[in-house]
Amino acid sequence: MMLADFPLFPEQASSFARDVDTFYIFLTVLCGTVSVLIFLVIFYFAIKYRRTPQNEVAQEQEPPKALEIAWIVIPFFIFMGIFVWGAWLYFHLSRVPDDALDIYATGKQWMWKFQHPSGQREINTLHVPVNRPIRVTLASEDVIHSLFFPNFRTKADALPNRYRTMWFKATKTGRYHIFCAEYCGTQHSGMIGWVEVMEAADYQRWMAGGAEGSLASQGEKVFQKYACHTCHTIDATGRGPVLIGVYGSTVTLSDNTTLKADDNYIRESILNPQAKLVKGFQPLMPTFQGQVNEEDLLKLLAYVKSLGAMRLPPGAAPQQPPAASATSTRGTP
Ligand code: CUA
């Protein structure tokens, strides 16, 4: 019988589903075998060394050295093997391929909201192309949820205070379950949905149908709505750092540490601008905690990302304060 037919396991529909199942089955069989052996030996010894008139008091026996070494060395190599295999799988599941398609997911009591970079929005349904790595950037609007694709054998917590990423590559077209895998309140069990895996051409057709402009262009509108552009100008005359080229670059902070400007850094810089101040800028920017909702945050992130791919005009440096002749007070990113 094929593993895929075994009713305990959902159909394998992603590039790493088979690897995850193989590892899982190996662990189960190994643990099961060892448990059965231990119980058999317990029963055998309990009978063999039971109390008899000739054997009233137990006697201590030194085990042979070779046996003692064997039961230390063999499990050591088995455990190291499990560690190396598990770590390999974990890194494989964590490392998102560079050519991945971006999807944004937001958990909310009690629904999943999905946002495509081209602007399409969906609730409790996610359309993805087959045989293409998909990177899901995940957040929550309230409590901790967990986005679970059983057929893809992957799952990640949606956290209320930061972004997480997960990825998968669906290998079969079809309709597969989405579950919330973290108890999140009364309707937790109803927080379910479907992922529709489509042929690339069908996906293109689906994407072409109706959108409110790309996510980045919606983000630009949010950027203007909150008047971010008054400080984050496109040349180095504003009170805040120029955002062109920032995303993905290395940023020097006021305490001279450096970090990579990634999703979580951008998010934190919007919600809590004082936390990581860019070197040379004053802590002027107000917090947007509680003012910008998750949807607008995602749009802003997409906009800042799109700026990250742009090049600065020659001579301008995004992370340096403007020359002394410019304004002397500056904001944070
Ligand atoms: Cu959301 Cu459980």
mmCIF file of C-alpha atoms and ligand atoms in Angstrom:
data_model
loop_
_atom_site.group_PDB
_atom_site.id
_atom_site.type_symbol
_atom_site.label_atom_id
_atom_site.label_comp_id
_atom_site.label_asym_id
_atom_site.label_seq_id
_atom_site.Cartn_x
_atom_site.Cartn_y
_atom_site.Cartn_z
ATOM 1 C CA MET A 1 0.000 0.000 0.000
ATOM 2 C CA MET A 2 1.315 3.412 -0.897
ATOM 3 C CA LEU A 3 1.932 5.813 1.940
ATOM 4 C CA ALA A 4 -0.299 8.378 0.228
ATOM 5 C CA ASP A 5 -3.227 5.942 0.502
ATOM 6 C CA PHE A 6 -2.739 5.448 4.212
ATOM 7 C CA PRO A 7 -5.720 7.236 5.764
ATOM 8 C CA LEU A 8 -3.735 8.569 8.757
ATOM 9 C CA PHE A 9 -1.732 10.820 6.472
ATOM 10 C CA PRO A 10 -3.171 13.550 4.247
ATOM 11 C CA GLU A 11 -2.090 13.475 0.612
ATOM 12 C CA GLN A 12 1.494 14.607 0.036
ATOM 13 C CA ALA A 13 1.261 17.760 -2.060
ATOM 14 C CA SER A 14 4.455 19.732 -1.493
ATOM 15 C CA SER A 15 8.122 19.378 -2.341
ATOM 16 C CA PHE A 16 9.088 18.397 1.194
ATOM 17 C CA ALA A 17 6.016 16.403 2.251
ATOM 18 C CA ARG A 18 7.743 13.088 1.524
ATOM 19 C CA ASP A 19 10.887 14.058 3.476
ATOM 20 C CA VAL A 20 8.842 15.117 6.504
ATOM 21 C CA ASP A 21 6.816 11.894 6.412
ATOM 22 C CA THR A 22 9.912 9.711 6.052
ATOM 23 C CA PHE A 23 11.522 11.334 9.076
ATOM 24 C CA TYR A 24 8.315 11.096 11.076
ATOM 25 C CA ILE A 25 7.852 7.413 10.245
ATOM 26 C CA PHE A 26 11.498 6.674 11.026
ATOM 27 C CA LEU A 27 11.142 8.250 14.488
ATOM 28 C CA THR A 28 7.872 6.441 15.172
ATOM 29 C CA VAL A 29 9.213 3.048 14.091
ATOM 30 C CA LEU A 30 12.461 3.547 16.037
ATOM 31 C CA CYS A 31 10.670 4.598 19.243
ATOM 32 C CA GLY A 32 8.089 1.824 18.829
ATOM 33 C CA THR A 33 10.760 -0.842 18.296
ATOM 34 C CA VAL A 34 12.811 0.275 21.290
ATOM 35 C CA SER A 35 9.703 0.433 23.509
ATOM 36 C CA VAL A 36 8.618 -3.077 22.484
ATOM 37 C CA LEU A 37 12.154 -4.433 23.097
ATOM 38 C CA ILE A 38 12.274 -2.841 26.552
ATOM 39 C CA PHE A 39 8.918 -4.366 27.528
ATOM 40 C CA LEU A 40 9.890 -7.809 26.197
ATOM 41 C CA VAL A 41 13.124 -7.712 28.211
ATOM 42 C CA ILE A 42 11.267 -6.551 31.338
ATOM 43 C CA PHE A 43 8.843 -9.483 31.084
ATOM 44 C CA TYR A 44 11.640 -11.966 30.338
ATOM 45 C CA PHE A 45 13.770 -10.828 33.301
ATOM 46 C CA ALA A 46 10.777 -10.617 35.616
ATOM 47 C CA ILE A 47 10.102 -14.299 34.976
ATOM 48 C CA LYS A 48 13.710 -15.499 34.770
ATOM 49 C CA TYR A 49 14.863 -13.777 37.969
ATOM 50 C CA ARG A 50 11.647 -14.151 39.927
ATOM 51 C CA ARG A 51 11.879 -14.906 43.642
ATOM 52 C CA THR A 52 12.339 -18.636 44.299
ATOM 53 C CA PRO A 53 13.569 -20.620 47.322
ATOM 54 C CA GLN A 54 16.984 -20.875 45.579
ATOM 55 C CA ASN A 55 17.007 -17.131 44.801
ATOM 56 C CA GLU A 56 15.645 -15.351 47.883
ATOM 57 C CA VAL A 57 17.702 -12.155 47.693
ATOM 58 C CA ALA A 58 18.730 -10.365 44.489
ATOM 59 C CA GLN A 59 22.443 -10.331 43.749
ATOM 60 C CA GLU A 60 24.234 -7.510 42.031
ATOM 61 C CA GLN A 61 25.870 -8.391 38.724
ATOM 62 C CA GLU A 62 28.482 -6.265 36.962
ATOM 63 C CA PRO A 63 27.533 -6.097 33.261
ATOM 64 C CA PRO A 64 30.263 -7.064 30.774
ATOM 65 C CA LYS A 65 32.315 -4.018 29.663
ATOM 66 C CA ALA A 66 31.597 -4.648 25.983
ATOM 67 C CA LEU A 67 27.842 -4.606 26.628
ATOM 68 C CA GLU A 68 28.118 -1.376 28.614
ATOM 69 C CA ILE A 69 30.122 0.320 25.834
ATOM 70 C CA ALA A 70 27.646 -0.890 23.218
ATOM 71 C CA TRP A 71 24.624 0.596 24.957
ATOM 72 C CA ILE A 72 26.393 3.949 25.209
ATOM 73 C CA VAL A 73 27.959 4.105 21.758
ATOM 74 C CA ILE A 74 25.079 2.760 19.639
ATOM 75 C CA PRO A 75 22.389 5.122 20.995
ATOM 76 C CA PHE A 76 24.883 8.000 20.731
ATOM 77 C CA PHE A 77 25.254 7.470 16.996
ATOM 78 C CA ILE A 78 21.507 6.938 16.554
ATOM 79 C CA PHE A 79 20.751 10.207 18.357
ATOM 80 C CA MET A 80 23.410 12.108 16.413
ATOM 81 C CA GLY A 81 21.930 10.695 13.215
ATOM 82 C CA ILE A 82 18.463 11.909 14.253
ATOM 83 C CA PHE A 83 19.941 15.322 15.067
ATOM 84 C CA VAL A 84 21.732 15.706 11.730
ATOM 85 C CA TRP A 85 18.729 14.445 9.739
ATOM 86 C CA GLY A 86 16.295 16.640 11.692
ATOM 87 C CA ALA A 87 18.524 19.718 11.376
ATOM 88 C CA TRP A 88 18.903 19.158 7.635
ATOM 89 C CA LEU A 89 15.127 18.969 7.270
ATOM 90 C CA TYR A 90 14.595 21.981 9.519
ATOM 91 C CA PHE A 91 16.997 24.151 7.539
ATOM 92 C CA HIS A 92 15.384 22.979 4.325
ATOM 93 C CA LEU A 93 11.957 24.001 5.673
ATOM 94 C CA SER A 94 13.294 27.325 6.989
ATOM 95 C CA ARG A 95 15.394 28.471 4.045
ATOM 96 C CA VAL A 96 13.069 30.201 1.576
ATOM 97 C CA PRO A 97 14.211 29.865 -2.063
ATOM 98 C CA ASP A 98 15.215 33.183 -3.615
ATOM 99 C CA ASP A 99 12.718 32.963 -6.464
ATOM 100 C CA ALA A 100 9.742 32.544 -4.121
ATOM 101 C CA LEU A 101 6.453 34.310 -4.802
ATOM 102 C CA ASP A 102 5.341 36.554 -1.932
ATOM 103 C CA ILE A 103 2.014 36.100 -0.159
ATOM 104 C CA TYR A 104 1.022 37.935 3.011
ATOM 105 C CA ALA A 105 -1.199 36.213 5.538
ATOM 106 C CA THR A 106 -2.889 37.726 8.573
ATOM 107 C CA GLY A 107 -4.620 35.730 11.274
ATOM 108 C CA LYS A 108 -7.579 37.276 13.017
ATOM 109 C CA GLN A 109 -10.210 35.810 15.337
ATOM 110 C CA TRP A 110 -11.412 33.809 13.416
ATOM 111 C CA MET A 111 -10.325 34.008 9.831
ATOM 112 C CA TRP A 112 -7.308 33.966 7.572
ATOM 113 C CA LYS A 113 -6.727 36.974 5.348
ATOM 114 C CA PHE A 114 -4.418 36.592 2.378
ATOM 115 C CA GLN A 115 -2.955 39.375 0.334
ATOM 116 C CA HIS A 116 -1.174 39.006 -3.007
ATOM 117 C CA PRO A 117 1.511 41.514 -4.071
ATOM 118 C CA SER A 118 -0.555 42.294 -7.168
ATOM 119 C CA GLY A 119 -3.343 43.565 -4.912
ATOM 120 C CA GLN A 120 -5.784 40.646 -4.731
ATOM 121 C CA ARG A 121 -7.200 39.956 -1.304
ATOM 122 C CA GLU A 122 -8.804 36.755 -0.121
ATOM 123 C CA ILE A 123 -10.397 35.471 3.064
ATOM 124 C CA ASN A 124 -10.070 31.809 4.053
ATOM 125 C CA THR A 125 -9.049 30.895 0.508
ATOM 126 C CA LEU A 126 -5.591 31.120 -0.981
ATOM 127 C CA HIS A 127 -4.822 30.718 -4.684
ATOM 128 C CA VAL A 128 -1.270 29.685 -5.531
ATOM 129 C CA PRO A 129 0.462 28.385 -8.661
ATOM 130 C CA VAL A 130 1.764 24.818 -8.722
ATOM 131 C CA ASN A 131 5.514 24.051 -8.730
ATOM 132 C CA ARG A 132 6.491 27.520 -7.630
ATOM 133 C CA PRO A 133 7.959 28.275 -4.182
ATOM 134 C CA ILE A 134 5.603 30.482 -2.173
ATOM 135 C CA ARG A 135 6.882 32.600 0.698
ATOM 136 C CA VAL A 136 4.162 33.419 3.226
ATOM 137 C CA THR A 137 4.845 36.412 5.471
ATOM 138 C CA LEU A 138 2.666 35.921 8.488
ATOM 139 C CA ALA A 139 1.274 38.153 11.238
ATOM 140 C CA SER A 140 -1.704 38.268 13.571
ATOM 141 C CA GLU A 141 -4.103 41.067 14.410
ATOM 142 C CA ASP A 142 -4.912 39.738 17.870
ATOM 143 C CA VAL A 143 -3.778 36.509 19.528
ATOM 144 C CA ILE A 144 -1.367 33.788 18.442
ATOM 145 C CA HIS A 145 -2.692 31.645 15.581
ATOM 146 C CA SER A 146 -0.906 28.995 13.584
ATOM 147 C CA LEU A 147 -1.187 28.647 9.830
ATOM 148 C CA PHE A 148 -1.154 24.954 8.991
ATOM 149 C CA PHE A 149 -1.115 23.339 5.545
ATOM 150 C CA PRO A 150 -1.396 19.623 6.374
ATOM 151 C CA ASN A 151 -0.921 18.497 2.761
ATOM 152 C CA PHE A 152 2.243 20.568 2.469
ATOM 153 C CA ARG A 153 3.484 19.363 5.900
ATOM 154 C CA THR A 154 4.265 22.864 7.026
ATOM 155 C CA LYS A 155 3.004 25.114 9.764
ATOM 156 C CA ALA A 156 4.028 28.398 11.396
ATOM 157 C CA ASP A 157 2.711 30.504 14.243
ATOM 158 C CA ALA A 158 1.140 33.857 13.383
ATOM 159 C CA LEU A 159 2.311 36.243 16.085
ATOM 160 C CA PRO A 160 0.736 39.575 17.021
ATOM 161 C CA ASN A 161 4.012 41.469 17.383
ATOM 162 C CA ARG A 162 6.228 40.457 14.500
ATOM 163 C CA TYR A 163 6.416 38.883 11.065
ATOM 164 C CA ARG A 164 7.298 35.281 10.478
ATOM 165 C CA THR A 165 7.939 33.648 7.169
ATOM 166 C CA MET A 166 7.236 30.148 5.993
ATOM 167 C CA TRP A 167 7.349 28.633 2.526
ATOM 168 C CA PHE A 168 6.142 25.716 0.479
ATOM 169 C CA LYS A 169 6.139 24.521 -3.078
ATOM 170 C CA ALA A 170 2.920 22.774 -3.998
ATOM 171 C CA THR A 171 3.575 19.888 -6.368
ATOM 172 C CA LYS A 172 0.002 18.936 -7.248
ATOM 173 C CA THR A 173 -2.938 21.017 -8.369
ATOM 174 C CA GLY A 174 -6.041 20.671 -6.254
ATOM 175 C CA ARG A 175 -7.858 21.948 -3.231
ATOM 176 C CA TYR A 176 -6.260 21.404 0.177
ATOM 177 C CA HIS A 177 -7.125 22.228 3.762
ATOM 178 C CA ILE A 178 -5.887 25.228 5.722
ATOM 179 C CA PHE A 179 -6.215 24.928 9.491
ATOM 180 C CA CYS A 180 -5.476 27.095 12.476
ATOM 181 C CA ALA A 181 -3.276 24.892 14.644
ATOM 182 C CA GLU A 182 -3.099 27.017 17.790
ATOM 183 C CA TYR A 183 -6.041 27.309 20.172
ATOM 184 C CA CYS A 184 -7.104 30.934 19.745
ATOM 185 C CA GLY A 185 -10.596 31.220 21.241
ATOM 186 C CA THR A 186 -14.174 30.009 20.886
ATOM 187 C CA GLN A 187 -14.216 29.617 17.107
ATOM 188 C CA HIS A 188 -10.685 28.240 16.794
ATOM 189 C CA SER A 189 -11.938 25.048 15.171
ATOM 190 C CA GLY A 190 -13.838 27.121 12.620
ATOM 191 C CA MET A 191 -10.747 29.033 11.565
ATOM 192 C CA ILE A 192 -10.267 26.955 8.465
ATOM 193 C CA GLY A 193 -9.884 27.521 4.768
ATOM 194 C CA TRP A 194 -8.765 26.113 1.457
ATOM 195 C CA VAL A 195 -5.673 26.535 -0.621
ATOM 196 C CA GLU A 196 -6.332 26.252 -4.352
ATOM 197 C CA VAL A 197 -3.247 25.053 -6.208
ATOM 198 C CA MET A 198 -3.580 26.025 -9.864
ATOM 199 C CA GLU A 199 -1.665 25.585 -13.101
ATOM 200 C CA ALA A 200 0.548 28.616 -13.799
ATOM 201 C CA ALA A 201 -1.664 29.770 -16.700
ATOM 202 C CA ASP A 202 -4.855 29.468 -14.629
ATOM 203 C CA TYR A 203 -3.154 31.371 -11.834
ATOM 204 C CA GLN A 204 -2.204 34.195 -14.212
ATOM 205 C CA ARG A 205 -5.806 34.356 -15.398
ATOM 206 C CA TRP A 206 -7.027 34.425 -11.811
ATOM 207 C CA MET A 207 -4.560 37.185 -10.900
ATOM 208 C CA ALA A 208 -5.668 39.300 -13.845
ATOM 209 C CA GLY A 209 -9.255 39.404 -12.602
ATOM 210 C CA GLY A 210 -9.936 42.550 -10.581
ATOM 211 C CA ALA A 211 -7.517 44.271 -8.216
ATOM 212 C CA GLU A 212 -7.166 47.611 -6.509
ATOM 213 C CA GLY A 213 -3.670 48.191 -7.806
ATOM 214 C CA SER A 214 -0.561 46.414 -6.549
ATOM 215 C CA LEU A 215 0.103 46.072 -2.844
ATOM 216 C CA ALA A 216 3.055 48.444 -3.143
ATOM 217 C CA SER A 217 0.923 51.114 -4.845
ATOM 218 C CA GLN A 218 -1.722 50.722 -2.123
ATOM 219 C CA GLY A 219 1.157 51.102 0.342
ATOM 220 C CA GLU A 220 2.175 54.355 -1.277
ATOM 221 C CA LYS A 221 -1.335 55.695 -0.601
ATOM 222 C CA VAL A 222 -1.086 54.638 3.056
ATOM 223 C CA PHE A 223 2.356 56.273 3.177
ATOM 224 C CA GLN A 224 0.748 59.532 2.082
ATOM 225 C CA LYS A 225 -2.304 59.080 4.312
ATOM 226 C CA TYR A 226 -0.069 59.026 7.391
ATOM 227 C CA ALA A 227 2.063 61.847 5.942
ATOM 228 C CA CYS A 228 5.201 59.718 6.089
ATOM 229 C CA HIS A 229 6.415 61.410 2.904
ATOM 230 C CA THR A 230 6.791 64.773 4.650
ATOM 231 C CA CYS A 231 9.828 63.467 6.587
ATOM 232 C CA HIS A 232 10.926 60.509 4.445
ATOM 233 C CA THR A 233 11.543 62.505 1.293
ATOM 234 C CA ILE A 234 13.153 61.080 -1.830
ATOM 235 C CA ASP A 235 16.237 63.268 -1.473
ATOM 236 C CA ALA A 236 18.303 63.700 1.706
ATOM 237 C CA THR A 237 16.627 66.963 2.788
ATOM 238 C CA GLY A 238 13.886 65.403 4.957
ATOM 239 C CA ARG A 239 13.982 64.921 8.688
ATOM 240 C CA GLY A 240 13.918 61.140 8.315
ATOM 241 C CA PRO A 241 16.166 58.759 6.393
ATOM 242 C CA VAL A 242 15.532 58.366 2.669
ATOM 243 C CA LEU A 243 13.850 54.986 2.228
ATOM 244 C CA ILE A 244 15.048 54.273 -1.294
ATOM 245 C CA GLY A 245 17.397 51.302 -1.269
ATOM 246 C CA VAL A 246 16.940 50.714 2.471
ATOM 247 C CA TYR A 247 15.065 47.409 2.416
ATOM 248 C CA GLY A 248 17.530 44.528 2.449
ATOM 249 C CA SER A 249 20.500 46.829 3.067
ATOM 250 C CA THR A 250 22.673 47.018 6.175
ATOM 251 C CA VAL A 251 21.736 49.890 8.483
ATOM 252 C CA THR A 252 24.020 51.518 11.061
ATOM 253 C CA LEU A 253 22.210 52.439 14.288
ATOM 254 C CA SER A 254 22.908 55.215 16.774
ATOM 255 C CA ASP A 255 24.800 52.802 19.042
ATOM 256 C CA ASN A 256 27.038 51.904 16.064
ATOM 257 C CA THR A 257 25.604 48.394 15.763
ATOM 258 C CA THR A 258 24.456 47.311 12.334
ATOM 259 C CA LEU A 259 21.519 45.220 11.219
ATOM 260 C CA LYS A 260 19.859 44.115 8.032
ATOM 261 C CA ALA A 261 16.707 46.083 7.187
ATOM 262 C CA ASP A 262 14.237 43.214 6.964
ATOM 263 C CA ASP A 263 10.459 42.856 7.428
ATOM 264 C CA ASN A 264 10.593 42.898 11.215
ATOM 265 C CA TYR A 265 12.925 45.895 11.316
ATOM 266 C CA ILE A 266 10.600 47.908 9.048
ATOM 267 C CA ARG A 267 7.615 46.856 11.147
ATOM 268 C CA GLU A 268 9.295 47.837 14.402
ATOM 269 C CA SER A 269 10.472 51.140 12.955
ATOM 270 C CA ILE A 270 6.862 52.037 12.138
ATOM 271 C CA LEU A 271 5.331 50.862 15.420
ATOM 272 C CA ASN A 272 8.186 51.747 17.765
ATOM 273 C CA PRO A 273 10.561 54.104 15.940
ATOM 274 C CA GLN A 274 12.729 54.805 19.000
ATOM 275 C CA ALA A 275 13.713 51.153 19.419
ATOM 276 C CA LYS A 276 16.394 51.124 16.733
ATOM 277 C CA LEU A 277 17.391 54.634 15.787
ATOM 278 C CA VAL A 278 19.396 55.136 12.616
ATOM 279 C CA LYS A 279 22.743 56.807 13.289
ATOM 280 C CA GLY A 280 22.652 60.559 12.808
ATOM 281 C CA PHE A 281 18.898 60.974 13.208
ATOM 282 C CA GLN A 282 16.968 62.407 16.144
ATOM 283 C CA PRO A 283 14.183 60.449 17.884
ATOM 284 C CA LEU A 284 11.445 62.594 16.371
ATOM 285 C CA MET A 285 9.119 60.111 14.754
ATOM 286 C CA PRO A 286 5.938 59.356 16.734
ATOM 287 C CA THR A 287 4.856 55.788 17.316
ATOM 288 C CA PHE A 288 2.177 54.375 15.045
ATOM 289 C CA GLN A 289 1.313 51.563 17.448
ATOM 290 C CA GLY A 290 -2.470 51.201 17.553
ATOM 291 C CA GLN A 291 -2.974 53.553 14.597
ATOM 292 C CA VAL A 292 -1.845 51.448 11.682
ATOM 293 C CA ASN A 293 -3.680 48.121 11.364
ATOM 294 C CA GLU A 294 -2.059 44.929 10.086
ATOM 295 C CA GLU A 295 -3.408 45.424 6.579
ATOM 296 C CA ASP A 296 -1.966 48.919 6.281
ATOM 297 C CA LEU A 297 1.300 47.699 7.823
ATOM 298 C CA LEU A 298 1.585 45.045 5.118
ATOM 299 C CA LYS A 299 0.911 47.656 2.454
ATOM 300 C CA LEU A 300 3.561 49.970 3.936
ATOM 301 C CA LEU A 301 5.993 47.069 4.080
ATOM 302 C CA ALA A 302 5.332 46.241 0.422
ATOM 303 C CA TYR A 303 5.894 49.897 -0.476
ATOM 304 C CA VAL A 304 9.166 50.119 1.475
ATOM 305 C CA LYS A 305 10.203 46.827 -0.144
ATOM 306 C CA SER A 306 9.497 48.228 -3.592
ATOM 307 C CA LEU A 307 11.602 51.299 -2.696
ATOM 308 C CA GLY A 308 14.349 48.926 -1.576
ATOM 309 C CA ALA A 309 14.740 47.651 -5.100
ATOM 310 C CA MET A 310 15.164 51.193 -6.439
ATOM 311 C CA ARG A 311 18.486 52.944 -6.892
ATOM 312 C CA LEU A 312 19.330 56.281 -5.361
ATOM 313 C CA PRO A 313 20.351 59.138 -7.602
ATOM 314 C CA PRO A 314 24.163 59.483 -7.601
ATOM 315 C CA GLY A 315 25.573 61.285 -4.577
ATOM 316 C CA ALA A 316 22.668 60.614 -2.236
ATOM 317 C CA ALA A 317 23.180 58.232 0.668
ATOM 318 C CA PRO A 318 20.052 56.789 2.311
ATOM 319 C CA GLN A 319 21.445 56.148 5.755
ATOM 320 C CA GLN A 320 23.486 59.312 6.216
ATOM 321 C CA PRO A 321 21.995 62.536 7.562
ATOM 322 C CA PRO A 322 21.958 65.352 5.022
ATOM 323 C CA ALA A 323 24.811 67.870 4.905
ATOM 324 C CA ALA A 324 25.160 70.420 7.747
ATOM 325 C CA SER A 325 23.374 73.088 5.716
ATOM 326 C CA ALA A 326 20.147 71.075 5.799
ATOM 327 C CA THR A 327 17.712 70.964 8.716
ATOM 328 C CA SER A 328 19.305 70.099 12.033
ATOM 329 C CA THR A 329 16.453 68.014 13.418
ATOM 330 C CA ARG A 330 15.805 64.656 11.880
ATOM 331 C CA GLY A 331 13.394 61.837 12.461
ATOM 332 C CA THR A 332 13.941 58.140 12.610
ATOM 333 C CA PRO A 333 13.087 55.699 9.877
HETATM 334 CU CU1 CUA B 1 -6.705 30.890 15.123
HETATM 335 CU CU2 CUA B 1 -6.830 28.865 16.345
#
